[in-house]
Coordinates of C-alpha atoms and ligand atoms in Angstrom, one line a residue:
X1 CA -3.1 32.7 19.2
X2 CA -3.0 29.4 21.1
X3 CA -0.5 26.8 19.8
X4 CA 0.2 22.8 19.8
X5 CA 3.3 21.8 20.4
X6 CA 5.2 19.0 18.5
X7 CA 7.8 16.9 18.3
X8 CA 9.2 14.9 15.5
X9 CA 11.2 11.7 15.6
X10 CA 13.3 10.8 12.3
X11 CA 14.9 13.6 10.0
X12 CA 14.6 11.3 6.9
X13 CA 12.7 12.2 3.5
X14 CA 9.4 12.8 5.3
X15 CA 10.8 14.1 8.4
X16 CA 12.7 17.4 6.2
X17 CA 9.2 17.5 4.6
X18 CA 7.5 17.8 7.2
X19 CA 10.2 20.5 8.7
X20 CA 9.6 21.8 5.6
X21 CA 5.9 22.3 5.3
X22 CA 6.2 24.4 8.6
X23 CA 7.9 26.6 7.7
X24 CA 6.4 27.6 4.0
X25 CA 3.4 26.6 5.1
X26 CA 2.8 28.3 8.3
X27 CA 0.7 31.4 7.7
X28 CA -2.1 29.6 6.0
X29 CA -1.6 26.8 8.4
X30 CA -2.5 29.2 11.0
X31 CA -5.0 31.2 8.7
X32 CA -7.1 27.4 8.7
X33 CA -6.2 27.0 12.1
X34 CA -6.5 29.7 14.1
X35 CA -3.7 28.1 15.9
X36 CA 0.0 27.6 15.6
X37 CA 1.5 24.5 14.8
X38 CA 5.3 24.9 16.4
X39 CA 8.0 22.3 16.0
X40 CA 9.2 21.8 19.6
X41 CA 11.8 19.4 19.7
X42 CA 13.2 16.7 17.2
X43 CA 15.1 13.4 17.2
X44 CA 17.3 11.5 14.8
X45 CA 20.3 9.3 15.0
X46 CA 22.8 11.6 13.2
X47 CA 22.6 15.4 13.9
X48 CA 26.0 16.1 12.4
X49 CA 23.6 15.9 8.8
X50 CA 23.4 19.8 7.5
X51 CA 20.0 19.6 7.2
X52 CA 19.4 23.2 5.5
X53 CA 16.5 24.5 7.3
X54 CA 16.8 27.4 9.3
X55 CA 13.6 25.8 11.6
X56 CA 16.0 23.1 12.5
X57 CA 18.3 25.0 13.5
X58 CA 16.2 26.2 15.6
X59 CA 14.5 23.4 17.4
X60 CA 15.7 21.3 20.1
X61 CA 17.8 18.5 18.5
X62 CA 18.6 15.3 20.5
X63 CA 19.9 11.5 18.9
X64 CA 17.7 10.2 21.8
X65 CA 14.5 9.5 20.6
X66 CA 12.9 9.2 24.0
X67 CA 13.7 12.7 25.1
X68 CA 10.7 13.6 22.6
X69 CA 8.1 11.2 23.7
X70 CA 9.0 11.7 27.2
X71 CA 8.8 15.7 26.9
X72 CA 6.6 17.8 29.1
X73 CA 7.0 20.8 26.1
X74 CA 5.5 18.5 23.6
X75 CA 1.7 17.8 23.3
X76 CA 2.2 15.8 19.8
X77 CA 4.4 13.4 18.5
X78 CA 5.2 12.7 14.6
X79 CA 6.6 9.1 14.0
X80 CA 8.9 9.5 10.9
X81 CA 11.4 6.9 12.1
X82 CA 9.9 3.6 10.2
X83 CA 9.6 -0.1 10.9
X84 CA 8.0 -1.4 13.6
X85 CA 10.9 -1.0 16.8
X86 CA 11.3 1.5 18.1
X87 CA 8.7 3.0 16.8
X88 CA 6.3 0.7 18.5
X89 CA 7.7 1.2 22.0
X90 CA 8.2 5.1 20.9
X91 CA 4.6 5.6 20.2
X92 CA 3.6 3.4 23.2
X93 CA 5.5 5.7 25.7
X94 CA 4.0 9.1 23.5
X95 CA 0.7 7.7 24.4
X96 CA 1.5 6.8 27.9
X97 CA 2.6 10.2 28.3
X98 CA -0.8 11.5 27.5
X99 CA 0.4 13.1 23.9
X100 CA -1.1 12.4 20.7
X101 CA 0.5 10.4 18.4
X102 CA 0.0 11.1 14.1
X103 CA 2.6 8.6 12.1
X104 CA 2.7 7.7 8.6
X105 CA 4.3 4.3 9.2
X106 CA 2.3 1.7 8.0
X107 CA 4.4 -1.3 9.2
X108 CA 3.3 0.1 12.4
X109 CA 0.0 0.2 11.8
X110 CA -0.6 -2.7 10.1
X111 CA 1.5 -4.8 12.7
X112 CA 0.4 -2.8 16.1
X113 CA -2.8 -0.3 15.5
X114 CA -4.8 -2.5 17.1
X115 CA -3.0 -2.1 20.4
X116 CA -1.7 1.4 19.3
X117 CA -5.9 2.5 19.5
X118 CA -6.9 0.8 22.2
X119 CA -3.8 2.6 24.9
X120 CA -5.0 5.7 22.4
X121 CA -8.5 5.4 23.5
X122 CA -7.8 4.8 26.9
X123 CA -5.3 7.3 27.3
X124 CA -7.8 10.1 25.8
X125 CA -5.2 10.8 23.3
X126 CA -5.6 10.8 19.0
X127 CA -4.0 8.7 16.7
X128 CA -3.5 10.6 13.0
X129 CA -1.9 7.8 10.2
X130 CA -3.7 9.1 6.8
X131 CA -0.1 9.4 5.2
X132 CA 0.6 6.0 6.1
X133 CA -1.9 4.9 2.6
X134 CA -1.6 6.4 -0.5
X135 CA 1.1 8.7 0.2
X136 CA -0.4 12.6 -0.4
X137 CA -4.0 11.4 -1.0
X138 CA -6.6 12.0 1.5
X139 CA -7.6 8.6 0.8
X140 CA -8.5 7.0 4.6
X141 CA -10.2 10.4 5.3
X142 CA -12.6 9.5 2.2
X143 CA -13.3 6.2 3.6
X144 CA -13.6 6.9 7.0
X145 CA -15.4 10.0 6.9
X146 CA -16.4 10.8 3.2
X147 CA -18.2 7.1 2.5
X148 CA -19.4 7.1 6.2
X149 CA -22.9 6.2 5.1
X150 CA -21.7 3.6 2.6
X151 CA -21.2 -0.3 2.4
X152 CA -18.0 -1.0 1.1
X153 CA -18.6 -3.3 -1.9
X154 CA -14.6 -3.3 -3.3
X155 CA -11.5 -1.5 -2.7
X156 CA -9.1 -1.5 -5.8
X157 CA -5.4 0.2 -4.9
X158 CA -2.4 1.1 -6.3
X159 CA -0.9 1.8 -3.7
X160 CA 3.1 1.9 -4.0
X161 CA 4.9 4.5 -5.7
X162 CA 8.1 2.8 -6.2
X163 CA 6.2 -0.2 -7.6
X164 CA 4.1 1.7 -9.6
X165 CA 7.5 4.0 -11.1
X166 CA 9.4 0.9 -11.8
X167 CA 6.8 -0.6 -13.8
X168 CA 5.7 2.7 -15.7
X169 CA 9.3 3.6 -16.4
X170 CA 10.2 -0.2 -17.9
X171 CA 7.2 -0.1 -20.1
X172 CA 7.4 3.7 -21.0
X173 CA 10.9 3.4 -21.6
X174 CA 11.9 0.1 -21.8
X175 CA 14.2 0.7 -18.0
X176 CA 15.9 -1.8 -16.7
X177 CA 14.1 -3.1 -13.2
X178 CA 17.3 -2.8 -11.2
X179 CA 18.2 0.7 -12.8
X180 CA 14.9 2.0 -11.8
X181 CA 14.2 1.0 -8.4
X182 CA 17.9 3.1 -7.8
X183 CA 16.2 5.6 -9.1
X184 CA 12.9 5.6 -7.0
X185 CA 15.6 5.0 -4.0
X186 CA 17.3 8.1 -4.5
X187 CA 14.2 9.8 -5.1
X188 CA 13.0 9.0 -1.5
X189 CA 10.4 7.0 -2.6
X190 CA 11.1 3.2 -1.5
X191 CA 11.4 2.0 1.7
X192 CA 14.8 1.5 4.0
X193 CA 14.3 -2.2 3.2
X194 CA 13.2 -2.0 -0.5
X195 CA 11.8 -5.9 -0.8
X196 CA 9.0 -4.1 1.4
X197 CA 8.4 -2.1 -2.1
X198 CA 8.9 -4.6 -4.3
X199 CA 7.9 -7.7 -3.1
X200 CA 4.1 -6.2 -2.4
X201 CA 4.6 -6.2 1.3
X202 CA 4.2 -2.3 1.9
X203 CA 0.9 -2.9 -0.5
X204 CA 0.1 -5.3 1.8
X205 CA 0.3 -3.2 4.8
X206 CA -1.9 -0.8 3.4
X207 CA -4.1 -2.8 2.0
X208 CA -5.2 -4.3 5.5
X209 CA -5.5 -1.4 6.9
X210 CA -8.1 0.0 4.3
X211 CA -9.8 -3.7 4.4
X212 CA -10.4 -3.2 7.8
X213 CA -11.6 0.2 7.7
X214 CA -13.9 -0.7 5.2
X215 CA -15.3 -3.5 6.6
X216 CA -15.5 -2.7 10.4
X217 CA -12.7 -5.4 10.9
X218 CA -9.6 -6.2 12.9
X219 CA -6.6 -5.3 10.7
X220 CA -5.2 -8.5 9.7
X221 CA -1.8 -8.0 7.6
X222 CA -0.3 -11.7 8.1
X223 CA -3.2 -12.8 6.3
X224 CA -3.0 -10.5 2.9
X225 CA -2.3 -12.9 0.0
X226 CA 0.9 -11.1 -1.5
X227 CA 3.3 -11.3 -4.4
X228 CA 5.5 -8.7 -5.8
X229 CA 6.7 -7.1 -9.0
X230 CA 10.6 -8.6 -8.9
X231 CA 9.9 -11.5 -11.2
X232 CA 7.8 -9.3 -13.5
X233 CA 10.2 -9.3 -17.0
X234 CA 10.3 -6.3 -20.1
X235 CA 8.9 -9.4 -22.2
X236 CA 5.8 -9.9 -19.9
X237 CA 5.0 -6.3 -19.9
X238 CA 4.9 -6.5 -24.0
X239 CA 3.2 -9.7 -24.3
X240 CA 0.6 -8.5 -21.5
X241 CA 0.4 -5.2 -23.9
X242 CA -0.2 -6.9 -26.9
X243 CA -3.3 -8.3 -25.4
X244 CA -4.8 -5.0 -24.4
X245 CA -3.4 -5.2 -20.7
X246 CA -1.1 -3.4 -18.5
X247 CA 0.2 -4.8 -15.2
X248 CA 0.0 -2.6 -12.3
X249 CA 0.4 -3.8 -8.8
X250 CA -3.1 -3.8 -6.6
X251 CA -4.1 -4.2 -3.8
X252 CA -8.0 -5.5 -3.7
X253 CA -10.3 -6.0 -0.8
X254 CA -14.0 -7.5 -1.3
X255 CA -16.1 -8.2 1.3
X256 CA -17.9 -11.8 1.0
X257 CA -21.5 -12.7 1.7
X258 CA -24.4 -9.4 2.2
X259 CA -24.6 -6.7 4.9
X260 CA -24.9 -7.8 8.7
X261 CA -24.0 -11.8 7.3
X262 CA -20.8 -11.1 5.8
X263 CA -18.6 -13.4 7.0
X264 CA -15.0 -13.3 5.4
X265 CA -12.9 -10.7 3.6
X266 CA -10.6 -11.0 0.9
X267 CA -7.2 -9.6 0.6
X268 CA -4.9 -10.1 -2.4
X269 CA -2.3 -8.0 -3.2
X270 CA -0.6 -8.9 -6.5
X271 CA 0.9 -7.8 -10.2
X272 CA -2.3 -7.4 -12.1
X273 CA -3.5 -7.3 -15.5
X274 CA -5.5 -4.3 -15.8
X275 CA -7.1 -3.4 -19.8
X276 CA -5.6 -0.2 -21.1
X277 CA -8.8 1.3 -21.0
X278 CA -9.9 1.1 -17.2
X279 CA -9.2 4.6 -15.6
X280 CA -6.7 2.4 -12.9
X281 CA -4.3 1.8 -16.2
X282 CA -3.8 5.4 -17.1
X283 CA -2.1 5.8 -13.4
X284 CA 1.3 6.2 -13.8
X285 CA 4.7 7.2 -12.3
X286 CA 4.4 7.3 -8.6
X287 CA 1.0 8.1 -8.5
X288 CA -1.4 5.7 -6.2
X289 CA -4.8 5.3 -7.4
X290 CA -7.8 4.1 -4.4
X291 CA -11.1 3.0 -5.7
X292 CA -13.4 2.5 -3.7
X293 CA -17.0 1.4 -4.3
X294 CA -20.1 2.2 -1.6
X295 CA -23.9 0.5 -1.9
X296 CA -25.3 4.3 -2.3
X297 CA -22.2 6.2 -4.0
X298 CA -21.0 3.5 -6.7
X299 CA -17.4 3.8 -8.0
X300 CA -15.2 6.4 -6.3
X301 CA -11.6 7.2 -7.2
X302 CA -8.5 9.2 -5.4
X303 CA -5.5 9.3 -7.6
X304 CA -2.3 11.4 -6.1
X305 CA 1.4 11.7 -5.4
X306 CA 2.1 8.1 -3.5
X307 CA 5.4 9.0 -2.4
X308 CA 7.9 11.2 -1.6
X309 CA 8.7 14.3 0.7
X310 CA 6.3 16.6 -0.1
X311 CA 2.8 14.8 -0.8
X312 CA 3.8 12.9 2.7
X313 CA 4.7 16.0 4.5
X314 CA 1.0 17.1 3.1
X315 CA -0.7 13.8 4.7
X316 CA 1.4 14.3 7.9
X317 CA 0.1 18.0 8.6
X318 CA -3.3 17.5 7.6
X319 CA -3.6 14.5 10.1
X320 CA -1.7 17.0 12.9
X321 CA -4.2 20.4 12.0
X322 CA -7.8 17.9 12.1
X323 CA -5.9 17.0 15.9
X324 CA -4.9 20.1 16.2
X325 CA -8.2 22.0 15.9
X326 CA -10.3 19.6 18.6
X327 CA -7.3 19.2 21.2
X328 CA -6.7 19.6 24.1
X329 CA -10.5 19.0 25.3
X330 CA -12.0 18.0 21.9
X331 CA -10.2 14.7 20.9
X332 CA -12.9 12.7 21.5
X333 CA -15.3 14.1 18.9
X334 CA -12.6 13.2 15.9
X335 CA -13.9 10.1 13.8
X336 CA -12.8 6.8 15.3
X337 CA -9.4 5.9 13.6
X338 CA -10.8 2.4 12.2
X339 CA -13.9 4.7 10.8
X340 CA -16.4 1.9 13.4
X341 CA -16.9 2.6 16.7
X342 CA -14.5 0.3 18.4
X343 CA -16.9 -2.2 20.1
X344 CA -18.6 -2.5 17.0
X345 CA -15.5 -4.2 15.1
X346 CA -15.5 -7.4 14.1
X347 CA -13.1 -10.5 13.9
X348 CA -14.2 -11.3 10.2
X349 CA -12.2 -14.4 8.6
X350 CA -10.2 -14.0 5.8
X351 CA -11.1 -15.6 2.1
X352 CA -8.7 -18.4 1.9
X353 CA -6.2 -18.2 -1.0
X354 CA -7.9 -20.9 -2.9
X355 CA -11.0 -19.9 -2.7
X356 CA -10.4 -16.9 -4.7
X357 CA -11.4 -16.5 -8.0
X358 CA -10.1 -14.9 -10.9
X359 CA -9.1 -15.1 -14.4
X360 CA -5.2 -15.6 -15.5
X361 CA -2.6 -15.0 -17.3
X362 CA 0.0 -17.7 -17.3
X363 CA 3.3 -17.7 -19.2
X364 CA 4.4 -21.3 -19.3
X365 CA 8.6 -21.9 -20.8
X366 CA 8.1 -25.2 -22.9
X367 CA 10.1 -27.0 -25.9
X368 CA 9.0 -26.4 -29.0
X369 CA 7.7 -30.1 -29.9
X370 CA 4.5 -31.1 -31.3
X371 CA 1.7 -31.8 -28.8
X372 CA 3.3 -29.4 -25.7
X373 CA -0.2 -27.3 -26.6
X374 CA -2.5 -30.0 -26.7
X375 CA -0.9 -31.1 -23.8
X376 CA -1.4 -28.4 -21.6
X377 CA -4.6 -27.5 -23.0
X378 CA -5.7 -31.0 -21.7
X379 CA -4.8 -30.8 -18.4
X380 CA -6.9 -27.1 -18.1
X381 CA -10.0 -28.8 -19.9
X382 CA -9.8 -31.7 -17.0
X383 CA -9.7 -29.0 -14.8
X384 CA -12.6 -27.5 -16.7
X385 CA -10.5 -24.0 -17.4
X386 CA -12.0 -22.3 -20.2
X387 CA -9.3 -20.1 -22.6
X388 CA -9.9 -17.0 -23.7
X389 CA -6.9 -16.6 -25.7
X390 CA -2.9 -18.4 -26.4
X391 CA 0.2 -17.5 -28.3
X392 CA 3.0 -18.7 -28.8
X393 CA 5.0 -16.4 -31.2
X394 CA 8.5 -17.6 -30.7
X395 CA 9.9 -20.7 -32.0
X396 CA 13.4 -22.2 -31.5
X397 CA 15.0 -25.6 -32.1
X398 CA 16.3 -26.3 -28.7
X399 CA 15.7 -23.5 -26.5
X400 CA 12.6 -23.1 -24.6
X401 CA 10.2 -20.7 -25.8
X402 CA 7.0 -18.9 -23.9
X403 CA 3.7 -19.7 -24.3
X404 CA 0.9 -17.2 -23.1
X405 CA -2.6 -17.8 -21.9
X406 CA -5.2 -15.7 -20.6
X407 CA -7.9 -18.2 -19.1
X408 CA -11.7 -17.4 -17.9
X409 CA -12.8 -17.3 -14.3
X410 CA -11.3 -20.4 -12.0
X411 CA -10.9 -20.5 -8.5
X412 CA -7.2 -20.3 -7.5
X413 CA -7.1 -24.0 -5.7
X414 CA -8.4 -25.2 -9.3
X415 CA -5.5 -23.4 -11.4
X416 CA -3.0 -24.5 -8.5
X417 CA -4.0 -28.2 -9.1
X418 CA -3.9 -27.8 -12.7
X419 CA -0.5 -25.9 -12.9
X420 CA 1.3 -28.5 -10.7
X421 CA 0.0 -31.1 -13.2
X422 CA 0.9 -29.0 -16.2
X423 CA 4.9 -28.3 -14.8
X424 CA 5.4 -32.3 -14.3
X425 CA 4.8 -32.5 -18.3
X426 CA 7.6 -33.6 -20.4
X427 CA 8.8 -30.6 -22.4
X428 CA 7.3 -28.1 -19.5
X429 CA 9.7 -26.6 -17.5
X430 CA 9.2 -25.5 -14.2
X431 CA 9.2 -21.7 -14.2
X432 CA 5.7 -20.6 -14.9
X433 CA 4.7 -17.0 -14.2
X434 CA 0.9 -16.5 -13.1
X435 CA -0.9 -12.7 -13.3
X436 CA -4.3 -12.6 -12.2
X437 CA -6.3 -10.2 -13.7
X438 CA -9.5 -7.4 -13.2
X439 CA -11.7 -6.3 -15.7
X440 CA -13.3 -3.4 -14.2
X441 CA -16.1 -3.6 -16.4
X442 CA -14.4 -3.7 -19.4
Ligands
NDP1 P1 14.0 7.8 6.1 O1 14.8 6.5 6.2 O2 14.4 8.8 5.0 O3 14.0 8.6 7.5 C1 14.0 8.0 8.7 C2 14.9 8.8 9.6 O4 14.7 8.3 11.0 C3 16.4 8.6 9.3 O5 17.1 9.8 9.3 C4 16.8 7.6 10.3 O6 18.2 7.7 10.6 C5 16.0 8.1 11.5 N1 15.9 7.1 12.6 C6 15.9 5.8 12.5 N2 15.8 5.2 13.7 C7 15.8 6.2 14.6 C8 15.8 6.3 16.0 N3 15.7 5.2 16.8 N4 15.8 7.5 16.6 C9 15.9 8.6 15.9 N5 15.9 8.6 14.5 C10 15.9 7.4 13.9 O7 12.5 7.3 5.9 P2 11.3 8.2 5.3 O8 11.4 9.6 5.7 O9 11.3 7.9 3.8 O10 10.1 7.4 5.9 C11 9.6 7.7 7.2 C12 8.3 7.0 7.4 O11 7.4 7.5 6.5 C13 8.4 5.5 7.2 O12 7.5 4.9 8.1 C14 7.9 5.3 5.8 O13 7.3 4.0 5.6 C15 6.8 6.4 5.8 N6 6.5 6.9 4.5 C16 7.4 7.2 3.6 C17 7.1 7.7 2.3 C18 8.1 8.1 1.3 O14 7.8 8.4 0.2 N7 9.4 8.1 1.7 C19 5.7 7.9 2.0 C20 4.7 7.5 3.0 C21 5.1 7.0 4.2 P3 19.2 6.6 9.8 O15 19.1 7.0 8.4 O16 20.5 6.9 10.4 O17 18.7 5.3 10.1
HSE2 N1 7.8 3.1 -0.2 C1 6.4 3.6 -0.3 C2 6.0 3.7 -1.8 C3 6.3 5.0 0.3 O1 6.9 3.6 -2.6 O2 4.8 3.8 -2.0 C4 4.9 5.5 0.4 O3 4.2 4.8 1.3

């Protein structure tokens, strides 16, 4: 039985996996195959680690992570490191060296795909990153191969574990934030940084890369809109429940104006109100959820493990068997990795940020003196922002209390202006927290 030959940099969370997955794996890997997947050679920065796996043990090791890209025994490189150097210039020099490259680093992708394919193309070699989105869901194979004959009309994601575990466990169980994100840490889920969890910029990452796989677009990551979870309180999660709502982190991508004349993408990611009923809401723990609506197949939805070692390690090998079964001669019959062929991409625009338009939910910290309301409903009626609903249950004497509104469909430039007017009020204090939320036909 002919083989492929591989060699793995980082023996992290997804790098054991992927070890891992080898090994228990490799008789019906082969069965699928008709080839053997062998693990060559591996790099990390610490090898002292007992990394109880007898395949380790029996693999090359090396703390130099250019021995494996640079290896004439290797034909295919997994990228488990993280971040965007060296794993950039690692990936480069795999490619350079004529070996194919499958990664599940989305920093990287988001930040240097573009140049990532093009050396890729030009060096005849493949480029496999479906565990870089939605963790063990086969979500970018969907897109780019199961929708193939589909305009993309929306993209809807949750799309980070961690995120998506710390909320679910603070409203399930009323955890604290800090508490939990330790816990999503030690699981393996979050990131080495974790601000790229919780502050929305892995979503973010993701999010462009699906955008531009949906749309036949560059991927343009510095232009996501983002916010994260970290200022999301135990009280908003009530008061957003208590409306019918649940707030999960998306990402959402739209295409704007029709077919061959659309001109500009949008690309939010953001805490979201979602209503309780809407399939999205039920997605809990540190499951992902992608839905994905095409012209001729209407709504579509992938829900899965979005994190952690072994869901990865299942996105990893899948990406390294689909390479595995076309190389060495066949690479160039694989799906382009953007889904378009490449001089068929465009440069679309991005939506501006204030151009966007949504309904709210704002949660404004005022004194409890006559008028505030009438007030602030003033300034959203100049602004001609319609309510759909306001409470204020609280009431103290000198302490500010919150207010909650959930307002109709506004463009985002609109809300700014009117928000900036409402926090310059007497008896309005500055801190006001703004959800945006999605009906999803509810
Ligand atoms: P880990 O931090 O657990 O593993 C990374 C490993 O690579 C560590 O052992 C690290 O060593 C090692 N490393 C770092 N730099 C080098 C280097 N220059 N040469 C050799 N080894 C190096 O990360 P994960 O396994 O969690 O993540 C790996 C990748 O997979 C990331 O891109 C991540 O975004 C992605 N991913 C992770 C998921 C998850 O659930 N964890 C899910 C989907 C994708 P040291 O610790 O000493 O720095
Ligand atoms: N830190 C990421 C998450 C890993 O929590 O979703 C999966 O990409």
């Amino acid at each position: 039985m002919s083989e492929i030959r591989v060699g793995l940099l980082g023996l992290g969370t997804i790098g054991i996996g992927v070890a891992r997955i080898l090994i228990e794996q490799q008789e019906l890997i082969s069965r699928r195959l008709g080839k053997q997947v062998r693990l060559v050679t591996a790099a990390d920065r610490i090898l002292g680690r007992d990394f109880d796996l007898d395949l380790i043990s029996s693999v090359r090791l090396t703390d130099d992570a250019n021995d494996v890209v640079t290896a004439d025994d290797v034909d295919l490189v997994i990228e488990l490191i993280g971040g965007y150097e060296p794993a950039r210039s690692l990936v480069m020099t795999a490619i350079e060296h004529g070996k194919h490259v499958v990664t599940a680093n989305k920093a990287l992708i988001a930040k240097h795909g573009e140049e990532i394919f093009l050396l890729a193309a030009e060096k005849g070699v493949a480029i496999g990153f479906e565990a870089a989105v939605g963790g063990g869901i086969p979500c970018l194979k969907a897109l780019r191969e199961g929708l193939s004959a589909n305009a993309i009309e929306s993209v809807y994601g949750i799309l980070n574990g961690t995120c998506n575990f710390i909320l679910t466990k603070m409203e399930n169980e009323g955890a604290d934030y800090a508490d939990v994100l330790r816990e999503a840490q030690e699981l393996g889920y979050a990131e080495a940084d974790p601000t790229f969890d919780v502050e929305g910029i892995d979503t973010a990452h993701k999010l462009s890369i699906l955008a531009a796989m949906a749309f036949g677009s560059r991927i343009r990551f510095d232009e996501v809109f983002t916010e994260g979870i970290s200022r999301i309180s135990a009280a908003d999660i009530e008061a957003v429940s208590e409306l019918g709502y649940r707030i999960k982190l998306l990402g959402i991508a739209k295409p704007h104006g029709d077919g061959s004349d659309m001109k500009r993408i949008e690309m939010r990611v953001h805490p979201t109100l979602v209503p309780l009923s809407a399939q999205i809401a039920q997605v809990s723990d540190s499951y992902n959820a992608v839905q994905i609506c095409g012209d001729f197949v209407e709504q579509t939805i992938y829900i899965g493990r979005g994190a952690g070692e072994r869901p990865t390690a299942s996105a990893v090998i899948a990406d390294v068997m689909d390479i595995a079964r076309v190389a060495p001669d066949g690479v160039a019959h694989l799906a382009p990795p953007m889904g378009f062929v490449e001089s068929e991409r465009s440069e679309l625009e991005t939506l501006p940020v204030a151009d966007i338009e949504c309904e709210y939910y704002l949660r404004f910290m005022v004194q409890d003196k006559p008028g505030v309301i009438a007030a602030i409903t003033s300034v959203l009626s100049d602004h001609r922002i319609s309510l759909e609903a306001l409470s204020q249950k609280e009431r103290h004497a000198t302490q500010a209390v919150p207010i909650v509104m959930l307002t109709h469909e506004t463009a985002e430039g609109n809300l700014q202006a009117a928000i900036s007017r409402i926090t310059s009020l007497t008896n309005v204090e500055e801190d006001v927290l703004i959800l945006r939320k999605e009906n999803f036909g509810a």
